[in-house]
PDB file of C-alpha atoms in Angstrom:
ATOM      1  CA  MET U 250       7.982  17.148 -17.117  1.00 72.00           C
ATOM      2  CA  VAL U 251      10.112  16.524 -20.213  1.00 82.00           C
ATOM      3  CA  SER U 252       8.241  16.788 -23.512  1.00 87.00           C
ATOM      4  CA  LYS U 253       8.632  14.226 -26.297  1.00 88.00           C
ATOM      5  CA  THR U 254      10.479  16.788 -28.408  1.00 93.00           C
ATOM      6  CA  GLU U 255      12.936  17.517 -25.600  1.00 93.00           C
ATOM      7  CA  GLU U 256      13.476  13.815 -24.912  1.00 92.00           C
ATOM      8  CA  THR U 257      14.142  13.176 -28.607  1.00 93.00           C
ATOM      9  CA  GLN U 258      16.619  16.051 -28.701  1.00 94.00           C
ATOM     10  CA  LEU U 259      18.383  14.747 -25.582  1.00 94.00           C
ATOM     11  CA  ASN U 260      18.622  11.182 -26.889  1.00 94.00           C
ATOM     12  CA  ARG U 261      19.909  12.366 -30.252  1.00 94.00           C
ATOM     13  CA  LEU U 262      22.584  14.478 -28.609  1.00 94.00           C
ATOM     14  CA  GLU U 263      23.496  11.642 -26.239  1.00 94.00           C
ATOM     15  CA  ASN U 264      23.991   9.235 -29.144  1.00 95.00           C
ATOM     16  CA  GLN U 265      26.076  11.827 -30.929  1.00 95.00           C
ATOM     17  CA  VAL U 266      28.389  12.290 -27.937  1.00 94.00           C
ATOM     18  CA  ASP U 267      28.609   8.541 -27.250  1.00 92.00           C
ATOM     19  CA  ASN U 268      29.688   7.936 -30.837  1.00 92.00           C
ATOM     20  CA  GLY U 269      32.440  10.538 -30.743  1.00 89.00           C
ATOM     21  CA  GLY U 270      30.561  13.215 -32.650  1.00 90.00           C
ATOM     22  CA  GLY U 271      31.281  15.950 -30.104  1.00 89.00           C
ATOM     23  CA  GLY U 272      28.800  18.135 -28.238  1.00 92.00           C
ATOM     24  CA  ALA U 273      29.550  16.890 -24.704  1.00 95.00           C
ATOM     25  CA  TRP U 274      29.132  20.329 -23.138  1.00 96.00           C
ATOM     26  CA  GLU U 275      25.861  20.966 -24.985  1.00 95.00           C
ATOM     27  CA  TYR U 276      24.619  17.586 -23.775  1.00 96.00           C
ATOM     28  CA  LEU U 277      25.525  18.335 -20.148  1.00 96.00           C
ATOM     29  CA  CYS U 278      23.815  21.727 -20.361  1.00 96.00           C
ATOM     30  CA  LEU U 279      20.645  20.125 -21.733  1.00 96.00           C
ATOM     31  CA  VAL U 280      20.628  17.508 -18.956  1.00 96.00           C
ATOM     32  CA  ARG U 281      20.784  20.344 -16.406  1.00 96.00           C
ATOM     33  CA  LYS U 282      18.115  22.362 -18.176  1.00 95.00           C
ATOM     34  CA  LEU U 283      15.666  19.453 -18.369  1.00 95.00           C
ATOM     35  CA  LYS U 284      16.536  18.288 -14.831  1.00 92.00           C
ATOM     36  CA  VAL U 285      16.808  14.663 -15.915  1.00 94.00           C
ATOM     37  CA  ARG U 286      18.865  11.977 -14.237  1.00 92.00           C
ATOM     38  CA  ARG U 287      21.527  10.514 -16.527  1.00 95.00           C
ATOM     39  CA  SER U 288      24.239  10.118 -13.919  1.00 96.00           C
ATOM     40  CA  GLU U 289      26.505   7.623 -15.688  1.00 96.00           C
ATOM     41  CA  LYS U 290      26.584   9.689 -18.873  1.00 96.00           C
ATOM     42  CA  VAL U 291      27.072  12.950 -16.953  1.00 97.00           C
ATOM     43  CA  LEU U 292      29.958  11.426 -15.010  1.00 97.00           C
ATOM     44  CA  LYS U 293      31.631  10.049 -18.139  1.00 96.00           C
ATOM     45  CA  HIS U 294      31.258  13.105 -20.362  1.00 96.00           C
ATOM     46  CA  GLY U 295      31.753  15.599 -17.544  1.00 96.00           C
ATOM     47  CA  LEU U 296      35.094  14.068 -16.590  1.00 97.00           C
ATOM     48  CA  SER U 297      36.128  14.026 -20.255  1.00 95.00           C
ATOM     49  CA  ILE U 298      35.987  17.833 -20.096  1.00 96.00           C
ATOM     50  CA  LEU U 299      37.296  18.378 -16.556  1.00 96.00           C
ATOM     51  CA  ASN U 300      40.318  16.155 -17.144  1.00 95.00           C
ATOM     52  CA  VAL U 301      41.489  18.300 -20.089  1.00 94.00           C
ATOM     53  CA  PRO U 302      42.753  21.661 -18.709  1.00 93.00           C
ATOM     54  CA  LYS U 303      42.269  23.491 -22.006  1.00 93.00           C
ATOM     55  CA  GLN U 304      38.633  22.388 -22.357  1.00 94.00           C
ATOM     56  CA  ARG U 305      37.975  23.059 -18.688  1.00 93.00           C
ATOM     57  CA  SER U 306      39.323  26.620 -18.729  1.00 92.00           C
ATOM     58  CA  ALA U 307      37.407  27.373 -21.937  1.00 94.00           C
ATOM     59  CA  LEU U 308      34.155  27.065 -19.955  1.00 95.00           C
ATOM     60  CA  GLY U 309      34.879  30.207 -17.928  1.00 94.00           C
ATOM     61  CA  PRO U 310      32.614  30.536 -14.850  1.00 95.00           C
ATOM     62  CA  GLU U 311      30.610  27.502 -16.012  1.00 96.00           C
ATOM     63  CA  GLU U 312      33.566  25.339 -14.968  1.00 96.00           C
ATOM     64  CA  TRP U 313      32.331  25.409 -11.371  1.00 97.00           C
ATOM     65  CA  THR U 314      28.809  24.465 -12.425  1.00 97.00           C
ATOM     66  CA  LEU U 315      30.259  21.433 -14.173  1.00 97.00           C
ATOM     67  CA  TYR U 316      32.247  20.428 -11.083  1.00 97.00           C
ATOM     68  CA  GLU U 317      29.005  20.510  -9.090  1.00 97.00           C
ATOM     69  CA  GLN U 318      27.108  18.530 -11.734  1.00 97.00           C
ATOM     70  CA  VAL U 319      29.816  15.864 -11.918  1.00 98.00           C
ATOM     71  CA  ALA U 320      30.036  15.659  -8.103  1.00 97.00           C
ATOM     72  CA  VAL U 321      26.320  14.883  -7.821  1.00 97.00           C
ATOM     73  CA  ALA U 322      26.503  12.352 -10.667  1.00 97.00           C
ATOM     74  CA  ALA U 323      29.523  10.680  -9.050  1.00 97.00           C
ATOM     75  CA  MET U 324      27.642  10.296  -5.768  1.00 97.00           C
ATOM     76  CA  ASP U 325      24.728   8.786  -7.694  1.00 95.00           C
ATOM     77  CA  CYS U 326      27.131   6.251  -9.235  1.00 96.00           C
ATOM     78  CA  GLN U 327      28.892   5.600  -5.888  1.00 95.00           C
ATOM     79  CA  CYS U 328      32.156   6.991  -7.285  1.00 97.00           C
ATOM     80  CA  LEU U 329      32.757   8.738  -3.997  1.00 97.00           C
ATOM     81  CA  ASP U 330      36.427   9.500  -4.578  1.00 97.00           C
ATOM     82  CA  VAL U 331      35.544  11.449  -7.729  1.00 97.00           C
ATOM     83  CA  ALA U 332      32.788  13.303  -5.858  1.00 97.00           C
ATOM     84  CA  LYS U 333      35.192  14.111  -3.021  1.00 97.00           C
ATOM     85  CA  ASP U 334      37.788  15.509  -5.458  1.00 97.00           C
ATOM     86  CA  CYS U 335      35.191  17.710  -7.174  1.00 97.00           C
ATOM     87  CA  ILE U 336      33.923  19.037  -3.852  1.00 97.00           C
ATOM     88  CA  LYS U 337      37.480  19.800  -2.714  1.00 97.00           C
ATOM     89  CA  VAL U 338      38.014  21.945  -5.816  1.00 97.00           C
ATOM     90  CA  LEU U 339      34.774  23.801  -5.098  1.00 97.00           C
ATOM     91  CA  GLN U 340      35.682  24.247  -1.414  1.00 96.00           C
ATOM     92  CA  LYS U 341      38.965  25.839  -2.411  1.00 96.00           C
ATOM     93  CA  LYS U 342      37.239  28.210  -4.831  1.00 95.00           C
ATOM     94  CA  PHE U 343      34.226  28.990  -2.597  1.00 96.00           C
ATOM     95  CA  PRO U 344      35.359  28.368   1.024  1.00 93.00           C
ATOM     96  CA  GLU U 345      32.254  29.833   2.707  1.00 89.00           C
ATOM     97  CA  SER U 346      29.640  28.649   0.194  1.00 94.00           C
ATOM     98  CA  LYS U 347      26.430  27.127   1.578  1.00 93.00           C
ATOM     99  CA  ARG U 348      25.880  25.482  -1.780  1.00 95.00           C
ATOM    100  CA  VAL U 349      29.164  23.609  -1.415  1.00 96.00           C
ATOM    101  CA  GLY U 350      28.114  22.827   2.158  1.00 95.00           C
ATOM    102  CA  ARG U 351      25.059  21.044   0.762  1.00 96.00           C
ATOM    103  CA  LEU U 352      27.317  18.936  -1.438  1.00 97.00           C
ATOM    104  CA  GLU U 353      29.381  17.989   1.626  1.00 97.00           C
ATOM    105  CA  GLY U 354      26.205  16.855   3.374  1.00 96.00           C
ATOM    106  CA  MET U 355      25.178  14.825   0.319  1.00 96.00           C
ATOM    107  CA  LEU U 356      28.593  13.150   0.289  1.00 97.00           C
ATOM    108  CA  LEU U 357      28.094  12.147   3.917  1.00 97.00           C
ATOM    109  CA  GLU U 358      24.718  10.695   2.919  1.00 96.00           C
ATOM    110  CA  ALA U 359      26.326   8.737   0.083  1.00 95.00           C
ATOM    111  CA  LYS U 360      28.799   7.281   2.583  1.00 95.00           C
ATOM    112  CA  GLY U 361      25.950   6.277   4.899  1.00 94.00           C
ATOM    113  CA  SER U 362      27.075   8.690   7.622  1.00 96.00           C
ATOM    114  CA  TRP U 363      23.501   9.676   8.437  1.00 96.00           C
ATOM    115  CA  ALA U 364      24.125  11.356  11.791  1.00 95.00           C
ATOM    116  CA  GLU U 365      26.956  13.478  10.399  1.00 96.00           C
ATOM    117  CA  ALA U 366      24.849  14.438   7.385  1.00 96.00           C
ATOM    118  CA  GLU U 367      21.969  15.467   9.663  1.00 95.00           C
ATOM    119  CA  ASN U 368      24.347  17.614  11.743  1.00 95.00           C
ATOM    120  CA  ALA U 369      25.668  19.267   8.586  1.00 95.00           C
ATOM    121  CA  TYR U 370      22.137  20.013   7.342  1.00 95.00           C
ATOM    122  CA  SER U 371      21.007  21.310  10.735  1.00 94.00           C
ATOM    123  CA  SER U 372      23.962  23.693  10.795  1.00 94.00           C
ATOM    124  CA  LEU U 373      23.140  24.982   7.312  1.00 95.00           C
ATOM    125  CA  LEU U 374      19.472  25.446   8.210  1.00 94.00           C
ATOM    126  CA  GLU U 375      20.424  27.576  11.195  1.00 93.00           C
ATOM    127  CA  ASP U 376      21.950  30.045   8.745  1.00 91.00           C
ATOM    128  CA  ASN U 377      19.120  29.749   6.225  1.00 92.00           C
ATOM    129  CA  PRO U 378      15.893  28.149   7.527  1.00 93.00           C
ATOM    130  CA  LEU U 379      14.266  28.573   4.089  1.00 94.00           C
ATOM    131  CA  ASP U 380      16.732  26.420   2.147  1.00 94.00           C
ATOM    132  CA  GLN U 381      14.350  24.148   0.224  1.00 95.00           C
ATOM    133  CA  VAL U 382      17.060  21.808  -1.020  1.00 94.00           C
ATOM    134  CA  ILE U 383      18.218  20.932   2.490  1.00 95.00           C
ATOM    135  CA  HIS U 384      14.655  20.343   3.697  1.00 95.00           C
ATOM    136  CA  LYS U 385      14.188  17.955   0.775  1.00 95.00           C
ATOM    137  CA  ARG U 386      17.491  16.233   1.511  1.00 95.00           C
ATOM    138  CA  ARG U 387      16.185  15.435   4.997  1.00 95.00           C
ATOM    139  CA  VAL U 388      13.148  13.751   3.465  1.00 96.00           C
ATOM    140  CA  ALA U 389      15.330  11.798   1.048  1.00 94.00           C
ATOM    141  CA  MET U 390      17.628  10.766   3.876  1.00 95.00           C
ATOM    142  CA  ALA U 391      14.745   9.426   5.968  1.00 95.00           C
ATOM    143  CA  LYS U 392      13.427   7.439   2.997  1.00 94.00           C
ATOM    144  CA  ALA U 393      16.889   6.055   2.237  1.00 93.00           C
ATOM    145  CA  GLN U 394      17.052   4.695   5.793  1.00 94.00           C
ATOM    146  CA  GLY U 395      13.598   3.145   5.496  1.00 93.00           C
ATOM    147  CA  ASN U 396      12.254   5.595   8.071  1.00 95.00           C
ATOM    148  CA  VAL U 397       8.855   6.248   6.468  1.00 95.00           C
ATOM    149  CA  SER U 398       7.348   7.912   9.542  1.00 94.00           C
ATOM    150  CA  GLY U 399      10.357  10.229   9.654  1.00 95.00           C
ATOM    151  CA  ALA U 400       9.874  11.052   5.964  1.00 96.00           C
ATOM    152  CA  ILE U 401       6.221  11.929   6.618  1.00 97.00           C
ATOM    153  CA  GLU U 402       7.257  14.175   9.499  1.00 96.00           C
ATOM    154  CA  TRP U 403       9.858  16.020   7.404  1.00 96.00           C
ATOM    155  CA  VAL U 404       7.512  16.465   4.425  1.00 97.00           C
ATOM    156  CA  ASN U 405       4.810  17.869   6.697  1.00 97.00           C
ATOM    157  CA  LYS U 406       7.299  20.284   8.268  1.00 95.00           C
ATOM    158  CA  TYR U 407       8.449  21.281   4.795  1.00 96.00           C
ATOM    159  CA  LEU U 408       4.853  21.944   3.697  1.00 97.00           C
ATOM    160  CA  GLU U 409       4.270  24.166   6.724  1.00 95.00           C
ATOM    161  CA  ILE U 410       6.819  26.507   5.135  1.00 95.00           C
ATOM    162  CA  PHE U 411       6.400  25.791   1.409  1.00 96.00           C
ATOM    163  CA  MET U 412       2.721  24.925   1.194  1.00 94.00           C
ATOM    164  CA  ALA U 413       2.527  25.703  -2.541  1.00 94.00           C
ATOM    165  CA  ASP U 414       5.021  22.981  -3.510  1.00 96.00           C
ATOM    166  CA  HIS U 415       2.946  20.598  -5.636  1.00 95.00           C
ATOM    167  CA  ASP U 416       5.677  17.964  -5.841  1.00 94.00           C
ATOM    168  CA  ALA U 417       5.846  17.758  -2.049  1.00 96.00           C
ATOM    169  CA  TRP U 418       2.068  17.297  -1.729  1.00 97.00           C
ATOM    170  CA  ARG U 419       2.202  14.562  -4.350  1.00 97.00           C
ATOM    171  CA  GLU U 420       5.108  12.803  -2.635  1.00 96.00           C
ATOM    172  CA  LEU U 421       3.299  12.919   0.706  1.00 97.00           C
ATOM    173  CA  ALA U 422       0.155  11.505  -0.910  1.00 98.00           C
ATOM    174  CA  GLU U 423       2.118   8.628  -2.450  1.00 96.00           C
ATOM    175  CA  ILE U 424       3.753   7.826   0.894  1.00 97.00           C
ATOM    176  CA  TYR U 425       0.324   7.747   2.573  1.00 97.00           C
ATOM    177  CA  VAL U 426      -1.042   5.452  -0.163  1.00 97.00           C
ATOM    178  CA  SER U 427       1.914   3.079   0.307  1.00 95.00           C
ATOM    179  CA  LEU U 428       0.976   2.885   4.000  1.00 96.00           C
ATOM    180  CA  GLN U 429      -2.745   2.471   3.199  1.00 96.00           C
ATOM    181  CA  MET U 430      -3.476   5.770   4.972  1.00 97.00           C
ATOM    182  CA  TYR U 431      -6.085   6.665   2.372  1.00 98.00           C
ATOM    183  CA  LYS U 432      -7.895   9.466   4.220  1.00 97.00           C
ATOM    184  CA  GLN U 433      -4.635  11.364   4.625  1.00 98.00           C
ATOM    185  CA  ALA U 434      -3.767  10.715   0.973  1.00 98.00           C
ATOM    186  CA  ALA U 435      -7.181  12.042  -0.073  1.00 98.00           C
ATOM    187  CA  PHE U 436      -6.493  15.300   1.763  1.00 98.00           C
ATOM    188  CA  CYS U 437      -3.210  15.706  -0.135  1.00 98.00           C
ATOM    189  CA  TYR U 438      -4.892  15.166  -3.492  1.00 98.00           C
ATOM    190  CA  GLU U 439      -7.610  17.662  -2.548  1.00 98.00           C
ATOM    191  CA  GLU U 440      -4.873  20.243  -1.990  1.00 97.00           C
ATOM    192  CA  LEU U 441      -3.356  19.416  -5.362  1.00 97.00           C
ATOM    193  CA  ILE U 442      -6.692  19.681  -7.187  1.00 98.00           C
ATOM    194  CA  LEU U 443      -7.418  23.035  -5.534  1.00 96.00           C
ATOM    195  CA  SER U 444      -4.078  24.443  -6.672  1.00 95.00           C
ATOM    196  CA  GLN U 445      -3.946  22.726 -10.090  1.00 96.00           C
ATOM    197  CA  PRO U 446      -7.534  21.921 -11.107  1.00 96.00           C
ATOM    198  CA  THR U 447      -6.728  21.124 -14.749  1.00 96.00           C
ATOM    199  CA  VAL U 448      -4.182  18.332 -14.107  1.00 96.00           C
ATOM    200  CA  PRO U 449      -6.017  15.044 -14.847  1.00 96.00           C
ATOM    201  CA  LEU U 450      -3.458  12.939 -12.972  1.00 96.00           C
ATOM    202  CA  PHE U 451      -4.562  14.453  -9.648  1.00 97.00           C
ATOM    203  CA  HIS U 452      -8.261  13.902 -10.389  1.00 98.00           C
ATOM    204  CA  LEU U 453      -7.532  10.270 -11.261  1.00 97.00           C
ATOM    205  CA  ALA U 454      -5.390   9.610  -8.181  1.00 98.00           C
ATOM    206  CA  TYR U 455      -8.032  11.227  -5.928  1.00 98.00           C
ATOM    207  CA  ALA U 456     -10.756   9.067  -7.494  1.00 98.00           C
ATOM    208  CA  ASP U 457      -8.636   5.918  -6.974  1.00 97.00           C
ATOM    209  CA  VAL U 458      -8.186   6.741  -3.291  1.00 98.00           C
ATOM    210  CA  LEU U 459     -11.903   7.423  -2.772  1.00 98.00           C
ATOM    211  CA  TYR U 460     -12.863   4.208  -4.572  1.00 97.00           C
ATOM    212  CA  THR U 461     -10.456   2.290  -2.328  1.00 97.00           C
ATOM    213  CA  LEU U 462     -11.998   3.866   0.780  1.00 97.00           C
ATOM    214  CA  GLY U 463     -15.450   2.762  -0.387  1.00 94.00           C
ATOM    215  CA  GLY U 464     -18.822   3.737   1.046  1.00 93.00           C
ATOM    216  CA  LEU U 465     -21.715   5.427  -0.745  1.00 93.00           C
ATOM    217  CA  GLU U 466     -20.487   9.012  -0.497  1.00 95.00           C
ATOM    218  CA  ASN U 467     -16.891   8.186  -1.418  1.00 96.00           C
ATOM    219  CA  LEU U 468     -17.954   6.110  -4.411  1.00 95.00           C
ATOM    220  CA  GLN U 469     -20.252   8.866  -5.690  1.00 93.00           C
ATOM    221  CA  THR U 470     -17.423  11.400  -5.411  1.00 97.00           C
ATOM    222  CA  ALA U 471     -14.947   8.972  -6.981  1.00 97.00           C
ATOM    223  CA  LYS U 472     -17.253   8.562  -9.973  1.00 95.00           C
ATOM    224  CA  LYS U 473     -17.395  12.333 -10.433  1.00 95.00           C
ATOM    225  CA  TYR U 474     -13.609  12.615 -10.404  1.00 97.00           C
ATOM    226  CA  TYR U 475     -13.205   9.711 -12.822  1.00 96.00           C
ATOM    227  CA  ALA U 476     -15.638  11.589 -15.058  1.00 94.00           C
ATOM    228  CA  SER U 477     -13.657  14.824 -14.719  1.00 96.00           C
ATOM    229  CA  THR U 478     -10.482  12.904 -15.633  1.00 96.00           C
ATOM    230  CA  ILE U 479     -12.191  11.659 -18.799  1.00 94.00           C
ATOM    231  CA  ASP U 480     -13.299  15.209 -19.580  1.00 94.00           C
ATOM    232  CA  LEU U 481      -9.810  16.659 -19.040  1.00 96.00           C
ATOM    233  CA  THR U 482      -8.175  13.986 -21.223  1.00 93.00           C
ATOM    234  CA  GLY U 483     -10.693  14.142 -24.049  1.00 91.00           C
ATOM    235  CA  GLY U 484     -12.045  10.690 -23.224  1.00 86.00           C
ATOM    236  CA  ARG U 485      -8.673   8.995 -23.648  1.00 85.00           C
ATOM    237  CA  ASN U 486      -7.945   7.754 -20.136  1.00 92.00           C
ATOM    238  CA  THR U 487      -8.528   4.000 -19.976  1.00 91.00           C
ATOM    239  CA  ARG U 488      -8.105   3.812 -16.214  1.00 94.00           C
ATOM    240  CA  ALA U 489     -10.753   6.482 -15.621  1.00 94.00           C
ATOM    241  CA  LEU U 490     -13.181   4.744 -17.997  1.00 93.00           C
ATOM    242  CA  LEU U 491     -12.759   1.503 -16.071  1.00 92.00           C
ATOM    243  CA  GLY U 492     -13.116   3.479 -12.825  1.00 93.00           C
ATOM    244  CA  ILE U 493     -16.538   4.709 -13.969  1.00 93.00           C
ATOM    245  CA  CYS U 494     -17.629   1.118 -14.570  1.00 91.00           C
ATOM    246  CA  LEU U 495     -16.327  -0.075 -11.205  1.00 92.00           C
ATOM    247  CA  CYS U 496     -17.898   2.806  -9.261  1.00 92.00           C
ATOM    248  CA  THR U 497     -21.256   2.451 -10.975  1.00 90.00           C
ATOM    249  CA  SER U 498     -21.325  -1.285 -10.313  1.00 88.00           C
ATOM    250  CA  ALA U 499     -20.393  -0.794  -6.641  1.00 90.00           C
ATOM    251  CA  LEU U 500     -22.994   1.960  -6.228  1.00 89.00           C
ATOM    252  CA  ALA U 501     -25.673  -0.256  -7.748  1.00 85.00           C
ATOM    253  CA  GLN U 502     -24.885  -2.910  -5.148  1.00 84.00           C
ATOM    254  CA  LEU U 503     -25.097  -0.381  -2.311  1.00 84.00           C
ATOM    255  CA  SER U 504     -28.181   1.573  -3.403  1.00 76.00           C
ATOM    256  CA  LYS U 505     -30.264  -1.363  -4.693  1.00 69.00           C
ATOM    257  CA  GLY U 506     -32.347   0.923  -6.902  1.00 56.00           C
ATOM    258  CA  ARG U 507     -32.938   3.549  -4.240  1.00 58.00           C
ATOM    259  CA  ASN U 508     -30.576   6.062  -5.827  1.00 54.00           C
ATOM    260  CA  LYS U 509     -32.309   8.675  -8.011  1.00 56.00           C
ATOM    261  CA  GLU U 510     -29.185   8.855 -10.160  1.00 57.00           C
ATOM    262  CA  ASP U 511     -29.488   5.191 -11.193  1.00 58.00           C
ATOM    263  CA  LYS U 512     -30.656   5.950 -14.745  1.00 58.00           C
ATOM    264  CA  GLU U 513     -27.969   8.560 -15.308  1.00 62.00           C
ATOM    265  CA  SER U 514     -25.322   6.241 -13.826  1.00 68.00           C
ATOM    266  CA  SER U 515     -26.417   3.406 -16.069  1.00 72.00           C
ATOM    267  CA  GLU U 516     -26.089   5.596 -19.149  1.00 75.00           C
ATOM    268  CA  LEU U 517     -22.652   6.823 -18.064  1.00 78.00           C
ATOM    269  CA  GLN U 518     -21.554   3.258 -17.368  1.00 80.00           C
ATOM    270  CA  SER U 519     -22.738   2.137 -20.799  1.00 80.00           C
ATOM    271  CA  LEU U 520     -20.854   4.981 -22.504  1.00 84.00           C
ATOM    272  CA  ALA U 521     -17.686   4.179 -20.548  1.00 86.00           C
ATOM    273  CA  ALA U 522     -17.915   0.479 -21.403  1.00 85.00           C
ATOM    274  CA  THR U 523     -18.398   1.267 -25.099  1.00 85.00           C
ATOM    275  CA  ALA U 524     -15.396   3.621 -25.077  1.00 87.00           C
ATOM    276  CA  LEU U 525     -13.301   0.945 -23.329  1.00 86.00           C
ATOM    277  CA  GLU U 526     -14.181  -1.716 -25.882  1.00 86.00           C
ATOM    278  CA  LYS U 527     -13.368   0.659 -28.730  1.00 87.00           C
ATOM    279  CA  ASP U 528     -10.027   1.536 -27.122  1.00 85.00           C
ATOM    280  CA  TYR U 529      -9.092  -2.121 -26.615  1.00 87.00           C
ATOM    281  CA  LYS U 530     -10.057  -3.009 -30.195  1.00 83.00           C
ATOM    282  CA  GLN U 531      -7.677  -0.332 -31.470  1.00 83.00           C
ATOM    283  CA  ARG U 532      -4.739  -0.787 -29.087  1.00 85.00           C
ATOM    284  CA  ALA U 533      -4.933  -4.272 -27.540  1.00 84.00           C
ATOM    285  CA  SER U 534      -7.309  -6.425 -29.524  1.00 83.00           C
ATOM    286  CA  ASP U 535      -5.801  -9.612 -28.057  1.00 86.00           C
ATOM    287  CA  LYS U 536      -6.965  -8.468 -24.600  1.00 85.00           C
ATOM    288  CA  LEU U 537     -10.522  -7.637 -25.695  1.00 83.00           C
ATOM    289  CA  GLY U 538     -11.852 -10.978 -24.453  1.00 84.00           C
ATOM    290  CA  LEU U 539     -10.485 -10.301 -20.966  1.00 87.00           C
ATOM    291  CA  LEU U 540     -12.121  -6.874 -20.938  1.00 83.00           C
ATOM    292  CA  THR U 541     -15.470  -8.278 -22.066  1.00 84.00           C
ATOM    293  CA  SER U 542     -15.301 -10.907 -19.334  1.00 84.00           C
ATOM    294  CA  ALA U 543     -14.465  -8.271 -16.712  1.00 85.00           C
ATOM    295  CA  LEU U 544     -17.319  -6.006 -17.819  1.00 83.00           C
ATOM    296  CA  ARG U 545     -19.712  -8.972 -17.807  1.00 83.00           C
ATOM    297  CA  SER U 546     -18.739  -9.686 -14.192  1.00 81.00           C
ATOM    298  CA  LEU U 547     -19.789  -6.117 -13.408  1.00 79.00           C
ATOM    299  CA  LYS U 548     -23.108  -6.831 -15.207  1.00 69.00           C
ATOM    300  CA  ILE U 549     -22.312  -4.310 -17.914  1.00 58.00           C
ATOM    301  CA  SER U 550     -22.201  -6.503 -21.008  1.00 51.00           C
TER     302      SER U 550
END
């Protein structure tokens, strides 16, 4: 994730380059370092260097890195002729490179030649079954074709090999949520919380899924994870505060006073509602009336 400081630095450098102040190479290096997607700018400023032989040769070995970066950006912008030219240069320099082979497969994807791209990736995986990039390209290719079930299959196969990849677990969870397969999504978020227990985003997403599933046990667990989200964020997560109110209200309807935790839940609900009202007064006072009405419908205020 890019920090605010890094984003400010990137934007400042981008403005400098756009306004003719120099620093194109530094900008391109920073884009690579931060792994951000600024394809149009990368294509424009990358070509401004590659098209000037003196500037290009001054890069030394980094010249080939720039060709690769511009090729990917060109595919992103559907400038396929530019991408093809960059890949040809790399093929000539590195004729047996698997990395260049991946670029060839990506170019086939960009052209919509799905079967040919799959054949290219399968061939590369035969030589190196542990190539993470190619496994991920297969997932991306399935999603691009609208083949959601295929994407799920490829992500699951990927996780059989790279089970510690948090981004893959999160992507799989989001796909399951989009298909309303909430039990499967809950499992993914459980894996994420086990591996990264201090990331509030995972606690919040897990609580949302459990609340959606409903039922006494799921709601009780959802409330606990909304509470842990509040704890991890120092009480500053509005969505988790509202989640506490929703869960407590739903639990009250289900338990009808039979739950021993009713008193504790009521106190927690009251604290959450107070924190919500304070937050809205500070950041969205014009929406405070809507919040009050919503809380009243939950029999909180």
